[in-house]
PDB file of C-alpha atoms and ligand atoms in Angstrom:
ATOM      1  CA  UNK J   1      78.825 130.388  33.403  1.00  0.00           C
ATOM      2  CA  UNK J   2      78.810 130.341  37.154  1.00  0.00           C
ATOM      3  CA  UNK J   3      75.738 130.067  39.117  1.00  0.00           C
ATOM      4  CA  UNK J   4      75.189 132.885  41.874  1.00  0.00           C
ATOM      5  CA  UNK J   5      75.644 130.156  44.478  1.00  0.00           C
ATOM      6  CA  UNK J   6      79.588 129.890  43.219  1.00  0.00           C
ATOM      7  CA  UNK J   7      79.682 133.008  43.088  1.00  0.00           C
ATOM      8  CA  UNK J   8      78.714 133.527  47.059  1.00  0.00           C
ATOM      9  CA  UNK J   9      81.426 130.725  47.891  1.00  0.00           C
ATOM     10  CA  UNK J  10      84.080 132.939  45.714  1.00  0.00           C
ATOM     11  CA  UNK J  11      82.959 135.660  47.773  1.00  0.00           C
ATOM     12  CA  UNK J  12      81.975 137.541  44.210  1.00  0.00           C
ATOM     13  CA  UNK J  13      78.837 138.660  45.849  1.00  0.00           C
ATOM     14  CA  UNK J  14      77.756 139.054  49.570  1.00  0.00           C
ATOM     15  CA  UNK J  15      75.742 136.641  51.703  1.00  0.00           C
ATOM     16  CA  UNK J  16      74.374 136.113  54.913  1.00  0.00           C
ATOM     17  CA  UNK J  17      76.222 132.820  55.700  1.00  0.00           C
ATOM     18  CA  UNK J  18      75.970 130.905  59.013  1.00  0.00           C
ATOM     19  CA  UNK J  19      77.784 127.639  58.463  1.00  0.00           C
ATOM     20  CA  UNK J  20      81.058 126.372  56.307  1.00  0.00           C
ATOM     21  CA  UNK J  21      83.076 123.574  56.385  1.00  0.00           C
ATOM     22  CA  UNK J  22      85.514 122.001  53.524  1.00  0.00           C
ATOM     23  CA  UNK J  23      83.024 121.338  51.228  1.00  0.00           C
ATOM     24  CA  UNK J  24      79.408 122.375  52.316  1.00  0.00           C
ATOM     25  CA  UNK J  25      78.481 126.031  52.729  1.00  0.00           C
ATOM     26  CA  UNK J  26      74.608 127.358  54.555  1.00  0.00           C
ATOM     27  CA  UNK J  27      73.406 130.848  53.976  1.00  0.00           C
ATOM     28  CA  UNK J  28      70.605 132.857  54.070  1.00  0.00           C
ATOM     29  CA  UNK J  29      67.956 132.600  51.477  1.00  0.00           C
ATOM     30  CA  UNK J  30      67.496 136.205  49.720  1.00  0.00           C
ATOM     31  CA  UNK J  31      63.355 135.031  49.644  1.00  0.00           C
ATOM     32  CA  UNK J  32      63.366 134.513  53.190  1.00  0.00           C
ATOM     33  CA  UNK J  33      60.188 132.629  52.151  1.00  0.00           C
ATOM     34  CA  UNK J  34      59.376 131.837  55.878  1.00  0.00           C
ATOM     35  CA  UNK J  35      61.837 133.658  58.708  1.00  0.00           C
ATOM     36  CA  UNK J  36      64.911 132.083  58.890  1.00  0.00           C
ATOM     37  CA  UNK J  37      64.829 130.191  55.227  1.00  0.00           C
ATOM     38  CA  UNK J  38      68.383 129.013  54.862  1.00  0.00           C
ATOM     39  CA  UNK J  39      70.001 126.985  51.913  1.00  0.00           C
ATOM     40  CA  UNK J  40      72.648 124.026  52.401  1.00  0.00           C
ATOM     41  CA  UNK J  41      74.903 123.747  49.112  1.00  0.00           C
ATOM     42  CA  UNK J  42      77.638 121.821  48.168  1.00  0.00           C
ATOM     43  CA  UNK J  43      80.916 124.148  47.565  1.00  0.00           C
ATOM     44  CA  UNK J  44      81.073 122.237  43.861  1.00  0.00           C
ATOM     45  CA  UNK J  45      78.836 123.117  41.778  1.00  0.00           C
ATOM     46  CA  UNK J  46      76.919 119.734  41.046  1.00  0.00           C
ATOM     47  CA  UNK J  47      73.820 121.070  38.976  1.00  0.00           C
ATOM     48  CA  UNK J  48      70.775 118.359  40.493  1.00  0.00           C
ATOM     49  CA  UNK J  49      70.704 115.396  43.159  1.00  0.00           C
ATOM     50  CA  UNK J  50      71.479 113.047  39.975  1.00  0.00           C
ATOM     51  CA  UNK J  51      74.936 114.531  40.127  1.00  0.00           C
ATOM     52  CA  UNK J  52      75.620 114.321  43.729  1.00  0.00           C
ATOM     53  CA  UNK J  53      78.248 111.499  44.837  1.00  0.00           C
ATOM     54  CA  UNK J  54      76.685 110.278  47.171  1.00  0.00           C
ATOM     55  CA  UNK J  55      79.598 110.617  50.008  1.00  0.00           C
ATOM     56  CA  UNK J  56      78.932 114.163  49.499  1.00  0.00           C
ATOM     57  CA  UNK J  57      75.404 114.281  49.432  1.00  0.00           C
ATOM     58  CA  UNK J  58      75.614 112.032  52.993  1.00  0.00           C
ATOM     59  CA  UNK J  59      77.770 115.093  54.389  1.00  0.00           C
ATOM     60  CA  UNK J  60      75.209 117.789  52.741  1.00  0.00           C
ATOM     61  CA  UNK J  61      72.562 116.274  54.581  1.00  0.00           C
ATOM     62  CA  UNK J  62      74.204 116.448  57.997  1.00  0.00           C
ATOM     63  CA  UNK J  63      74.475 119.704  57.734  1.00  0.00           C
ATOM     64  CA  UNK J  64      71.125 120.093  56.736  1.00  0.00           C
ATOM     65  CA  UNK J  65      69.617 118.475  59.737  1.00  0.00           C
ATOM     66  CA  UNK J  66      72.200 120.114  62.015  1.00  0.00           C
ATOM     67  CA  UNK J  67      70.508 123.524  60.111  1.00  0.00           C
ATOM     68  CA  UNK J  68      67.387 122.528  60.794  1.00  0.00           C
ATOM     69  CA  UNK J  69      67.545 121.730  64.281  1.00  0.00           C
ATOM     70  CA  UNK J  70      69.207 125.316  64.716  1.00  0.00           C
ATOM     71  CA  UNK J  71      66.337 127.085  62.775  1.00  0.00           C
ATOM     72  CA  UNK J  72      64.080 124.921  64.858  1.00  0.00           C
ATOM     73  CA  UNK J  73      65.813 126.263  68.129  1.00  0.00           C
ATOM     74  CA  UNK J  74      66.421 129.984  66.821  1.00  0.00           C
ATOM     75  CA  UNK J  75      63.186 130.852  65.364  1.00  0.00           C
ATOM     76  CA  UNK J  76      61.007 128.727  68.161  1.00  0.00           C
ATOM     77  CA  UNK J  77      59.540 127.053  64.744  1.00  0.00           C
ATOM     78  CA  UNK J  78      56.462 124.879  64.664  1.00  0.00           C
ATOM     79  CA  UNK J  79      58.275 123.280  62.104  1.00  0.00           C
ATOM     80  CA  UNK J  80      61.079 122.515  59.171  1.00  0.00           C
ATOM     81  CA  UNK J  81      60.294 121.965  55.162  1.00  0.00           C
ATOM     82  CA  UNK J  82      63.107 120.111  53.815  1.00  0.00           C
ATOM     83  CA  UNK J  83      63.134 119.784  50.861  1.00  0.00           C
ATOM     84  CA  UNK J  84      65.011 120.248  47.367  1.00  0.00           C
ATOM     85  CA  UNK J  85      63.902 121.376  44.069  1.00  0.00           C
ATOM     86  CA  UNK J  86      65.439 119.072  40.659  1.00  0.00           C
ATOM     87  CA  UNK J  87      65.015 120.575  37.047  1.00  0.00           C
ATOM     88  CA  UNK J  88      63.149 123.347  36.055  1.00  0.00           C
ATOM     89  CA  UNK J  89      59.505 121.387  36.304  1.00  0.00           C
ATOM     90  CA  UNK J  90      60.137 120.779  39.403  1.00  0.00           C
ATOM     91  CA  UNK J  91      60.689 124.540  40.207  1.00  0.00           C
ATOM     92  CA  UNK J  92      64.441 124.289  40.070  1.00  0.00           C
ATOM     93  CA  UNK J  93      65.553 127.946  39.043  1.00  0.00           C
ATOM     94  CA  UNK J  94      69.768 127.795  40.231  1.00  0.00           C
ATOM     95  CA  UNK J  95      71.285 124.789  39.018  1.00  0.00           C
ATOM     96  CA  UNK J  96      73.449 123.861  41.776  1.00  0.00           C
ATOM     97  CA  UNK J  97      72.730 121.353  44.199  1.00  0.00           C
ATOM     98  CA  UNK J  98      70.810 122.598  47.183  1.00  0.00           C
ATOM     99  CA  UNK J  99      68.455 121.553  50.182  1.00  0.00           C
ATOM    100  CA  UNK J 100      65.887 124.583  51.198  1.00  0.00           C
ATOM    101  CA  UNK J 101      65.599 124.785  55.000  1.00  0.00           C
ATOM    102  CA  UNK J 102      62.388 126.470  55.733  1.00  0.00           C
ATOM    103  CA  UNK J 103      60.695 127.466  59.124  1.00  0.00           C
ATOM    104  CA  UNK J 104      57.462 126.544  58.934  1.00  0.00           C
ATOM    105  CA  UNK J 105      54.953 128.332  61.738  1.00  0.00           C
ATOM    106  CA  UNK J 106      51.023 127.411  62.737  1.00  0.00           C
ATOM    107  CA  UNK J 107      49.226 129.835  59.835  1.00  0.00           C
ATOM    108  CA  UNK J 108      51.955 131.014  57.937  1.00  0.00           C
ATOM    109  CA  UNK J 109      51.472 131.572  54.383  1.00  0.00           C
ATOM    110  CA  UNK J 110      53.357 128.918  52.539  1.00  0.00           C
ATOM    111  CA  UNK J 111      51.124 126.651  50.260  1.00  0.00           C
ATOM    112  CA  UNK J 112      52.984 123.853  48.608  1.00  0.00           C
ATOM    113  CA  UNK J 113      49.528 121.931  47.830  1.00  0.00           C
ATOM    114  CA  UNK J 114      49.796 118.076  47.848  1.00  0.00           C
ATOM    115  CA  UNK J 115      46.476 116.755  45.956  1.00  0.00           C
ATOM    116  CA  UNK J 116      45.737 113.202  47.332  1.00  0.00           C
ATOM    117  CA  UNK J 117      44.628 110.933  44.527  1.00  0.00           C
ATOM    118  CA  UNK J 118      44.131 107.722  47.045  1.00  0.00           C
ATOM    119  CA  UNK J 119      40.452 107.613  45.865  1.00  0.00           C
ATOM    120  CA  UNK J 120      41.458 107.168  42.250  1.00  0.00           C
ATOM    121  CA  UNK J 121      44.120 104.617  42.569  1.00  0.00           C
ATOM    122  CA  UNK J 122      43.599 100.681  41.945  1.00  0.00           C
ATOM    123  CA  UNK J 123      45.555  97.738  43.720  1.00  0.00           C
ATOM    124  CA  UNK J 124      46.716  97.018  40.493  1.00  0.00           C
ATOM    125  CA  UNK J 125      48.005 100.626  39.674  1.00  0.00           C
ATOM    126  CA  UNK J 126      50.080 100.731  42.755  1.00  0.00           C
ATOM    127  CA  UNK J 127      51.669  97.514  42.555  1.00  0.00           C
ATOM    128  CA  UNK J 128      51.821  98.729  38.833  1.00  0.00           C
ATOM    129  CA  UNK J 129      53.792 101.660  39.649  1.00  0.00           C
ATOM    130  CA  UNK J 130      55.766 100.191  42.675  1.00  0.00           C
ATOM    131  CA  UNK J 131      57.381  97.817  40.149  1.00  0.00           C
ATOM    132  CA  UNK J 132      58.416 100.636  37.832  1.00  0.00           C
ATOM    133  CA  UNK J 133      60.791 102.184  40.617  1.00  0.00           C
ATOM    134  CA  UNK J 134      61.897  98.573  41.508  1.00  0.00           C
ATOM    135  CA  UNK J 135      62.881  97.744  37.990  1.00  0.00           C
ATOM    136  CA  UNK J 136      64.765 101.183  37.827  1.00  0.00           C
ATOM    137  CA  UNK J 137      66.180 100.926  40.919  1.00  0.00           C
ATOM    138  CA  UNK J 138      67.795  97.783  39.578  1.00  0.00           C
TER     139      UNK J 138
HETATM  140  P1  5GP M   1      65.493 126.770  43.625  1.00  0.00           P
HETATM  141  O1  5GP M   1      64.377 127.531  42.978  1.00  0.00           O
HETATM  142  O2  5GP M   1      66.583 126.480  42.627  1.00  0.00           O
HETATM  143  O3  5GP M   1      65.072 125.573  44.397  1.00  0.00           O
HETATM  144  O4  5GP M   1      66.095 127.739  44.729  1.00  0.00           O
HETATM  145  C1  5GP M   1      66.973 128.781  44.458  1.00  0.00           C
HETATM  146  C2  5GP M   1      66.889 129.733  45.601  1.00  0.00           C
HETATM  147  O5  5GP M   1      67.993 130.602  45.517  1.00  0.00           O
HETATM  148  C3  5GP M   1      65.631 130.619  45.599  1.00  0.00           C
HETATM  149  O6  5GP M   1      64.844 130.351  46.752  1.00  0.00           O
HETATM  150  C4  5GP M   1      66.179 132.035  45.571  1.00  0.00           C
HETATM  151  O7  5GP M   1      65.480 132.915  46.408  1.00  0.00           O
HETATM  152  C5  5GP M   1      67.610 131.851  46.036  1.00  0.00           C
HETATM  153  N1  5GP M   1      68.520 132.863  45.487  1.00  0.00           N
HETATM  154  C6  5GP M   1      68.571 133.272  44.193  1.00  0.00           C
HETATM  155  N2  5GP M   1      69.536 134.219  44.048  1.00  0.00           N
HETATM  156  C7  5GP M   1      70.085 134.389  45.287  1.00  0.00           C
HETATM  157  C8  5GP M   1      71.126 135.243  45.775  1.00  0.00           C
HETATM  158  O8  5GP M   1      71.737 136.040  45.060  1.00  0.00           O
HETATM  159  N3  5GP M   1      71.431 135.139  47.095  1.00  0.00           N
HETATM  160  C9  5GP M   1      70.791 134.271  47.925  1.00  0.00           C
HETATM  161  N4  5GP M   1      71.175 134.259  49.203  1.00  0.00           N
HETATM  162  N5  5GP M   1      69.790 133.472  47.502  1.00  0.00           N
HETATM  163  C10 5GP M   1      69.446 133.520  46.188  1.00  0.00           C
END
């Protein structure tokens, strides 16, 4: 089944679009979570960032910056989120590739709470953990 994003590219259902190219498409985000919340997709339908070759995913992030500096400019905003949700735990709901472009203003009312768990940490957890990612990176 397609997602809604394919079905915006198709032109099945409207959207408020404000870039396009060959294979990366920007429109408004129906939330409008903060003014001017846009979303940068892929035109094929890769569901996560796993999925994304990463020539594409270079080019999808272009256009994201180039987004972001435009939302900066249009909406005078105090600044950008970036950022991109992957599977449903991390609050992925359409499962097609996409970066969220979101204004972000002095006292707006967008909490995405980081909890900082320095204080619990060891040495030996970090280095720990840091060798985790190395060994998977490998
Ligand atoms: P996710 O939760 O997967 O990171 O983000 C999906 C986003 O798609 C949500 O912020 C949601 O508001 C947006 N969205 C869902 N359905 C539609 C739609 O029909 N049109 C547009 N423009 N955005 C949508």
């Amino acid at each position: 089944m397609s997602t809604v994003f394919e079905k915006i590219v198709n032109r099945e259902i409207p959207a408020y679009i404000v870039y396009e190219d060959e294979s990366v498409i920007a429109f408004l985000d129906i939330s409008q979570v903060t003014t001017g919340h846009t979303l940068v997709v892929p035109i094929t339908p890769y569901k996560n960032i796993y999925e994304m070759p990463e020539d594409l995913l270079a080019h999808v992030m272009k256009v994201t910056q180039k987004v972001s500096i435009a939302c900066k400019k249009a909406f005078n905003a105090d600044g950008i989120y970036v950022l991109s949700n992957n599977d449903e735990a991390a609050g992925q709901t359409v499962f097609h590739f996409h970066f969220h472009v979101m204004p972000r203003f002095i006292n707006d009312d967008v909490s995405l709470k980081f909890v900082n768990h320095m204080n619990d940490m060891t040495k030996d957890e970090y280095k720990k953990r840091a060798l985790m990612i190395k060994e998977a990176l490998s």
